[in-house]
Tab-separated table of C-alpha atoms in Angstrom:
chain	number	residue	atom	x	y	z
X	13	MET	CA	150.656	212.828	179.106
X	14	LYS	CA	147.140	212.768	178.215
X	15	PRO	CA	145.330	215.205	177.557
X	16	SER	CA	142.553	216.580	180.156
X	17	ARG	CA	138.865	216.098	178.973
X	18	LYS	CA	136.618	219.044	178.275
X	19	PRO	CA	134.079	218.940	181.207
X	20	ALA	CA	130.587	217.473	179.240
X	21	ASP	CA	128.628	220.008	179.021
X	22	LEU	CA	125.650	219.547	181.053
X	23	ASN	CA	122.817	221.042	179.233
X	24	PHE	CA	120.127	219.251	180.325
X	25	PRO	CA	117.059	220.250	183.465
X	26	ARG	CA	118.468	218.808	186.614
X	27	PRO	CA	116.820	217.850	190.211
X	28	LEU	CA	116.399	220.253	193.138
X	29	VAL	CA	118.303	217.677	195.342
X	30	THR	CA	118.626	218.930	199.326
X	31	VAL	CA	119.642	216.593	201.822
X	32	ASP	CA	116.541	216.881	205.299
X	33	VAL	CA	117.725	214.370	208.550
X	34	VAL	CA	115.213	212.839	210.923
X	35	ILE	CA	116.735	213.844	214.939
X	36	PHE	CA	116.308	211.777	217.303
X	37	THR	CA	116.930	212.191	220.631
X	38	VAL	CA	114.378	210.206	224.419
X	39	LEU	CA	113.077	213.831	226.752
X	40	ASP	CA	110.266	213.629	228.642
X	41	ASP	CA	109.929	209.900	228.229
X	42	ALA	CA	109.065	209.426	225.256
X	43	LEU	CA	111.150	209.459	221.798
X	44	LYS	CA	110.762	212.777	219.810
X	45	VAL	CA	112.063	214.113	216.648
X	46	VAL	CA	113.211	217.840	215.397
X	47	LEU	CA	110.916	219.572	213.904
X	48	VAL	CA	110.995	223.282	212.300
X	49	ARG	CA	107.812	225.917	211.497
X	50	ARG	CA	108.894	227.019	207.756
X	51	PRO	CA	108.314	230.689	207.500
X	52	GLU	CA	105.010	232.659	206.391
X	53	GLU	CA	106.705	234.514	202.360
X	54	ASP	CA	105.249	234.552	199.457
X	55	GLY	CA	107.117	232.374	197.529
X	56	ASP	CA	107.889	229.853	200.035
X	57	PRO	CA	106.573	226.363	199.531
X	58	PHE	CA	104.804	225.185	202.120
X	59	PRO	CA	104.802	228.053	203.886
X	60	GLY	CA	104.219	228.024	207.650
X	61	ARG	CA	103.952	223.951	207.758
X	62	TRP	CA	106.746	221.912	209.780
X	63	ALA	CA	109.027	220.261	208.720
X	64	LEU	CA	112.340	218.037	209.128
X	65	PRO	CA	115.815	220.602	209.327
X	66	GLY	CA	117.524	219.975	205.832
X	67	GLY	CA	118.605	222.352	203.210
X	68	PHE	CA	119.679	222.234	199.608
X	69	ILE	CA	123.232	220.398	199.320
X	70	ASP	CA	126.519	223.772	198.754
X	71	VAL	CA	128.837	221.998	196.110
X	72	ASP	CA	131.038	224.620	197.768
X	73	LYS	CA	131.078	223.828	201.670
X	74	ASP	CA	129.556	220.035	200.750
X	75	ALA	CA	132.108	216.548	199.261
X	76	SER	CA	129.722	215.078	200.663
X	77	LEU	CA	126.064	214.026	201.612
X	78	LEU	CA	127.004	213.166	204.875
X	79	ASP	CA	128.837	215.987	205.237
X	80	CYS	CA	126.271	218.062	204.452
X	81	ALA	CA	123.587	215.957	207.171
X	82	LEU	CA	127.114	217.106	209.539
X	83	ARG	CA	125.862	220.645	208.549
X	84	LYS	CA	122.987	220.628	208.356
X	85	LEU	CA	122.732	218.808	212.625
X	86	GLN	CA	125.946	221.668	213.515
X	87	GLU	CA	123.538	224.620	212.065
X	88	LYS	CA	120.048	223.207	214.257
X	89	THR	CA	121.633	221.520	217.443
X	90	GLY	CA	125.410	222.852	217.626
X	91	VAL	CA	126.042	219.608	218.178
X	92	SER	CA	129.278	217.972	215.123
X	93	ALA	CA	129.219	214.442	216.443
X	94	PRO	CA	126.802	212.450	216.219
X	95	TYR	CA	125.803	209.092	215.319
X	96	LEU	CA	124.131	209.252	212.250
X	97	GLU	CA	123.341	206.645	209.469
X	98	GLN	CA	121.645	207.517	205.586
X	99	LEU	CA	117.556	206.724	206.347
X	100	GLY	CA	117.370	206.417	202.570
X	101	SER	CA	116.467	209.349	198.583
X	102	TRP	CA	112.666	209.884	198.265
X	103	GLY	CA	112.889	212.003	194.512
X	104	GLY	CA	109.421	212.880	192.435
X	105	ALA	CA	108.175	215.635	190.196
X	106	ASP	CA	105.436	216.549	192.988
X	107	ARG	CA	107.377	216.380	195.900
X	108	ASP	CA	108.287	220.412	196.033
X	109	PRO	CA	105.728	222.875	193.670
X	110	ARG	CA	109.484	224.336	192.795
X	111	GLY	CA	109.704	221.383	190.779
X	112	TRP	CA	111.466	217.945	189.876
X	113	SER	CA	113.339	217.636	193.590
X	114	ALA	CA	115.350	215.153	195.905
X	115	THR	CA	116.345	214.234	198.876
X	116	HIS	CA	118.525	211.902	200.507
X	117	ALA	CA	117.262	211.055	204.915
X	118	PHE	CA	119.566	210.729	207.121
X	119	PHE	CA	118.323	209.975	211.260
X	120	ALA	CA	120.839	211.046	213.951
X	121	LEU	CA	120.318	210.173	217.966
X	122	MET	CA	121.667	212.561	220.225
X	123	PRO	CA	121.187	212.904	223.832
X	124	SER	CA	118.640	215.687	224.902
X	125	GLN	CA	121.358	217.313	227.677
X	126	ASP	CA	122.670	220.203	226.555
X	127	LEU	CA	121.651	220.774	223.346
X	128	THR	CA	119.547	223.433	222.032
X	129	LEU	CA	118.109	224.092	219.028
X	130	GLU	CA	118.529	227.327	217.039
X	131	LYS	CA	116.335	229.074	214.568
X	132	GLY	CA	117.295	229.538	211.180
X	133	ALA	CA	117.295	231.363	207.585
X	134	ASN	CA	114.257	229.102	206.864
X	135	ALA	CA	113.619	228.402	210.248
X	136	ALA	CA	110.186	230.019	211.798
X	137	GLN	CA	109.751	228.024	215.232
X	138	VAL	CA	112.686	224.948	215.645
X	139	GLU	CA	110.438	222.579	218.640
X	140	TRP	CA	111.042	218.569	219.603
X	141	VAL	CA	108.288	216.850	219.111
X	142	GLU	CA	106.694	213.569	219.977
X	143	ALA	CA	107.701	210.843	217.196
X	144	GLU	CA	104.468	209.276	215.993
X	145	ALA	CA	103.079	212.486	216.124
X	146	ALA	CA	105.405	213.609	213.784
X	147	SER	CA	104.157	211.219	211.721
X	148	ARG	CA	100.516	212.085	211.010
X	149	LYS	CA	101.139	215.935	210.941
X	150	ARG	CA	100.915	217.593	207.977
X	151	LEU	CA	103.348	218.150	207.397
X	152	ALA	CA	105.677	219.789	204.365
X	153	PHE	CA	107.171	218.055	201.788
X	154	ASP	CA	106.934	214.116	201.535
X	155	HIS	CA	108.376	214.958	205.619
X	156	ALA	CA	105.563	213.166	207.822
X	157	GLU	CA	106.413	209.698	204.868
X	158	ILE	CA	109.825	209.525	205.857
X	159	VAL	CA	109.551	210.625	209.651
X	160	ALA	CA	107.746	207.373	209.705
X	161	ALA	CA	110.545	205.581	207.931
X	162	ALA	CA	113.055	206.627	209.963
X	163	ILE	CA	110.959	206.099	213.306
X	164	ALA	CA	110.212	202.104	212.117
X	165	ARG	CA	114.036	201.691	210.468
X	166	LEU	CA	115.095	202.145	213.723
X	167	ARG	CA	112.386	200.186	216.230
X	168	SER	CA	113.555	197.212	213.573
X	169	LYS	CA	117.155	198.556	214.972
X	170	VAL	CA	116.922	198.691	217.552
X	171	GLU	CA	115.633	194.946	218.870
X	172	TYR	CA	119.021	194.021	217.662
X	173	THR	CA	121.735	196.386	218.055
X	174	SER	CA	122.868	199.429	221.119
X	175	LEU	CA	121.114	201.821	219.387
X	176	PRO	CA	119.442	203.455	222.525
X	177	ALA	CA	122.591	203.844	223.745
X	178	PHE	CA	124.193	206.791	221.504
X	179	LEU	CA	120.470	208.652	223.159
X	180	LEU	CA	122.521	208.751	226.565
X	181	SER	CA	124.214	210.623	228.443
X	182	GLU	CA	127.600	209.844	229.723
X	183	PRO	CA	128.404	207.841	231.790
X	184	PHE	CA	124.566	206.392	231.885
X	185	THR	CA	123.664	203.244	233.943
X	186	LEU	CA	121.933	200.226	232.498
X	187	PRO	CA	118.684	201.302	235.077
X	188	GLN	CA	119.428	204.467	232.272
X	189	LEU	CA	119.713	202.224	229.824
X	190	GLN	CA	116.478	199.579	229.836
X	191	HIS	CA	114.737	202.677	229.805
X	192	THR	CA	115.049	204.443	226.927
X	193	TYR	CA	115.324	201.152	225.213
X	194	GLU	CA	112.395	200.332	226.231
X	195	VAL	CA	110.736	203.976	225.275
X	196	VAL	CA	111.912	203.529	221.582
X	197	LEU	CA	110.634	200.236	221.324
X	198	GLY	CA	107.612	201.281	223.201
X	199	ARG	CA	107.465	197.871	225.329
X	200	PRO	CA	108.815	196.345	228.522
X	201	VAL	CA	111.996	194.340	227.905
X	202	ASP	CA	113.190	191.714	230.527
X	203	LYS	CA	115.356	192.762	232.702
X	204	SER	CA	118.055	190.258	233.918
X	205	ALA	CA	118.057	188.822	230.101
X	206	PHE	CA	118.762	192.769	229.307
X	207	ARG	CA	121.422	193.545	232.071
X	208	LYS	CA	123.476	190.247	230.418
X	209	ARG	CA	122.634	191.013	227.267
X	210	MET	CA	124.403	194.640	227.548
X	211	LEU	CA	127.214	193.320	230.140
X	212	ASP	CA	127.947	190.871	228.103
X	213	GLY	CA	127.907	192.743	224.208
X	214	GLY	CA	130.787	194.675	224.545
X	215	PHE	CA	130.058	198.213	223.547
X	216	MET	CA	129.955	199.089	226.669
X	217	GLU	CA	133.050	200.452	229.899
X	218	GLU	CA	132.622	201.074	233.403
X	219	ALA	CA	133.340	205.054	233.344
X	220	GLY	CA	132.939	204.986	237.540
X	221	THR	CA	130.238	205.400	240.497
X	222	VAL	CA	126.851	208.091	239.808
X	223	GLU	CA	123.763	208.168	241.481
X	224	SER	CA	121.717	206.396	240.159
X	225	ALA	CA	117.223	208.007	240.120
X	226	SER	CA	116.875	206.282	243.005
X	227	GLY	CA	119.612	208.502	245.408
X	228	ARG	CA	121.983	205.807	245.756
X	229	PRO	CA	125.024	205.142	243.940
X	230	ALA	CA	125.460	202.734	240.415
X	231	MET	CA	127.873	201.863	238.100
X	232	GLY	CA	128.265	204.233	235.529
X	233	TYR	CA	129.107	203.080	231.932
X	234	ARG	CA	130.528	204.499	228.532
X	235	LEU	CA	130.578	203.840	225.147
X	236	ARG	CA	133.687	201.835	223.454
X	237	ASP	CA	133.141	203.674	220.049
X	238	ARG	CA	130.244	206.239	219.171
X	239	SER	CA	131.480	205.962	215.396
X	240	GLN	CA	128.770	202.376	214.801
X	241	ALA	CA	126.559	200.434	216.484
X	242	ALA	CA	126.486	196.801	218.172
X	243	LEU	CA	124.751	193.300	217.334
X	244	PHE	CA	122.996	191.368	218.975
X	245	PRO	CA	122.481	187.775	217.879
X	246	ARG	CA	118.661	187.833	219.362
X	247	THR	CA	116.010	189.889	219.310
X	248	PHE	CA	114.263	191.154	222.291
X	249	SER	CA	111.354	189.519	224.081
X	250	PRO	CA	108.805	191.358	225.956
X	251	ARG	CA	109.142	191.378	229.942
X	252	ASP	CA	105.744	190.008	230.330
X	253	ALA	CA	106.196	186.724	227.521
X	254	ALA	CA	105.619	183.144	228.592
X	255	ALA	CA	108.298	181.421	229.512
X	256	PRO	CA	109.122	178.717	226.537
X	257	GLY	CA	107.082	174.967	227.372
X	258	ALA	CA	104.606	177.735	229.688
């Protein structure tokens, strides 16, 4: 029987470690993110400044970075199972006035319907903010840089995946899905090519007839698998792109 190993003596300075989440939705025909306003308290870093929702890892509650991100999402939105993807890590001696810190950033995709944003212990106010505008704000820490990175990652992946479907409540129609793609990309896509790609992608299943925006019946769809996005072999072309050989 092997003798038990004595825990290492961790007698050295340790950084502050947090998880932050860029929560995306499409609301009022715009791509938006959740920002929280930090409280006006003495000793609080960046008092009154807007920031991303997040917080310190709780070693008693969080078995992983993903667990921490899911906990923070539940606290802020009440949603327990959105699409969630790790974005990257940011760290340095100067990003937090309290000391050397590192944050592990995620982005989440969720429908705007039925979401209730909640103020937390370190959030005096919480709001949906247009994503590009949020990336230009003077946010706390390096959160503007994180928002910009999340927008770039999302838009690049939208070109060849089914990610925008995670921004819609189910069932959704093909016109609703196309509109969501166009909002996220910031440009139109070709309707006929879009419909073919979506229907050939195999990631949706029919969910019965629903009422469309025009009031006429339309086929509704739902995702077959909400744990991952489908991949397409080609990127989208703008609706007004010139035809080959034109």
